[in-house]
Coordinates of C-alpha atoms in Angstrom, one line a residue:
M311 CA 187.3 -39.1 86.5
N312 CA 183.7 -39.0 85.0
M313 CA 182.4 -38.7 81.5
T314 CA 179.1 -37.6 80.3
E315 CA 177.0 -39.7 77.8
K316 CA 177.6 -37.3 75.0
A317 CA 181.2 -37.3 75.4
K318 CA 181.2 -41.2 75.7
E319 CA 179.4 -41.3 72.3
Y320 CA 181.7 -38.9 70.6
I321 CA 184.9 -40.7 71.9
L322 CA 183.7 -44.1 71.0
N323 CA 182.9 -42.8 67.4
A324 CA 186.4 -41.3 67.2
L325 CA 188.3 -44.4 68.5
E326 CA 186.2 -46.6 66.0
E327 CA 187.2 -44.1 63.1
S328 CA 190.8 -44.1 64.2
N329 CA 191.1 -47.8 64.7
V330 CA 192.2 -47.3 68.3
D331 CA 190.8 -48.6 71.6
T332 CA 192.3 -46.0 74.0
L333 CA 192.0 -42.4 74.7
R334 CA 195.3 -41.4 76.4
F335 CA 196.1 -38.4 78.7
Y336 CA 199.8 -37.5 78.9
G337 CA 202.1 -34.7 79.8
I338 CA 204.3 -32.5 77.1
A339 CA 207.0 -30.2 78.2
G340 CA 205.9 -26.6 78.7
C341 CA 207.1 -23.3 80.2
C342 CA 205.9 -24.3 83.7
G343 CA 206.7 -28.1 83.6
M344 CA 204.3 -30.6 82.1
N345 CA 201.2 -29.5 80.2
L346 CA 198.2 -32.0 79.9
A347 CA 197.8 -33.4 76.3
V348 CA 195.2 -35.9 75.0
G349 CA 195.2 -38.3 72.1
L350 CA 193.7 -41.4 70.6
E351 CA 196.6 -43.9 71.0
P352 CA 197.6 -47.0 72.6
A353 CA 198.7 -46.8 76.4
K354 CA 202.4 -46.6 77.0
E355 CA 204.3 -48.8 79.5
G356 CA 203.5 -47.5 83.1
D357 CA 200.3 -45.9 82.0
Q358 CA 197.3 -46.3 84.7
I359 CA 194.6 -47.8 82.7
E360 CA 190.8 -46.9 83.7
I361 CA 187.4 -47.7 82.1
V362 CA 185.2 -44.7 82.4
N363 CA 181.8 -45.0 81.4
D364 CA 182.8 -47.9 78.9
V365 CA 185.9 -46.0 77.4
K366 CA 189.3 -47.3 78.0
I367 CA 191.3 -44.4 79.3
A368 CA 195.3 -44.6 79.8
I369 CA 196.9 -41.9 82.0
M370 CA 200.5 -40.9 82.3
P371 CA 201.0 -41.3 86.0
K372 CA 202.7 -37.9 86.3
M373 CA 199.2 -36.5 85.1
A374 CA 197.1 -38.6 87.2
K375 CA 196.5 -36.0 90.1
E376 CA 195.5 -33.3 87.6
L377 CA 192.7 -35.4 86.4
Q378 CA 191.1 -36.3 89.8
G379 CA 187.6 -35.1 90.0
V380 CA 187.3 -34.1 86.2
T381 CA 184.5 -34.9 84.0
I382 CA 185.2 -35.4 80.5
N383 CA 182.5 -33.6 78.3
I384 CA 182.1 -32.0 74.8
E385 CA 181.3 -28.6 73.8
E386 CA 180.4 -27.2 70.2
Q387 CA 181.7 -24.0 69.2
N388 CA 181.4 -22.6 65.6
G389 CA 180.1 -26.0 64.3
E390 CA 183.1 -27.8 65.8
V391 CA 182.8 -30.3 68.5
G392 CA 185.6 -31.0 70.9
L393 CA 186.5 -32.4 74.3
V394 CA 186.5 -30.2 77.6
L395 CA 187.6 -31.3 81.0
D396 CA 185.1 -29.9 83.3
G397 CA 186.8 -29.1 86.6
Y398 CA 190.3 -29.0 85.1
T399 CA 192.5 -26.3 86.1
P400 CA 195.8 -25.9 83.9
G401 CA 199.1 -25.1 85.3
C402 CA 200.5 -21.6 85.1
G403 CA 198.7 -20.4 81.9
C404 CA 201.8 -19.2 80.3

């Protein structure tokens, strides 16, 4: 997993505003199994912890394979900024 400098800045600001120190990737039940979700929240027991570009990231083990080779980036659309995962291919798309 990689992260652009712009994403790092955006995430670190969001973490500071939320008084949290971790970006967490986890799975939620969907029509085709687990769907990837992300939040500004503490790691849960069993999460894999990585430091990517000085950002602490927790990953639910079941979702780790989906995030291999992904670059965390940001994009702006209609004046709104959000995270994107370059190289991520979602599940079935239902």
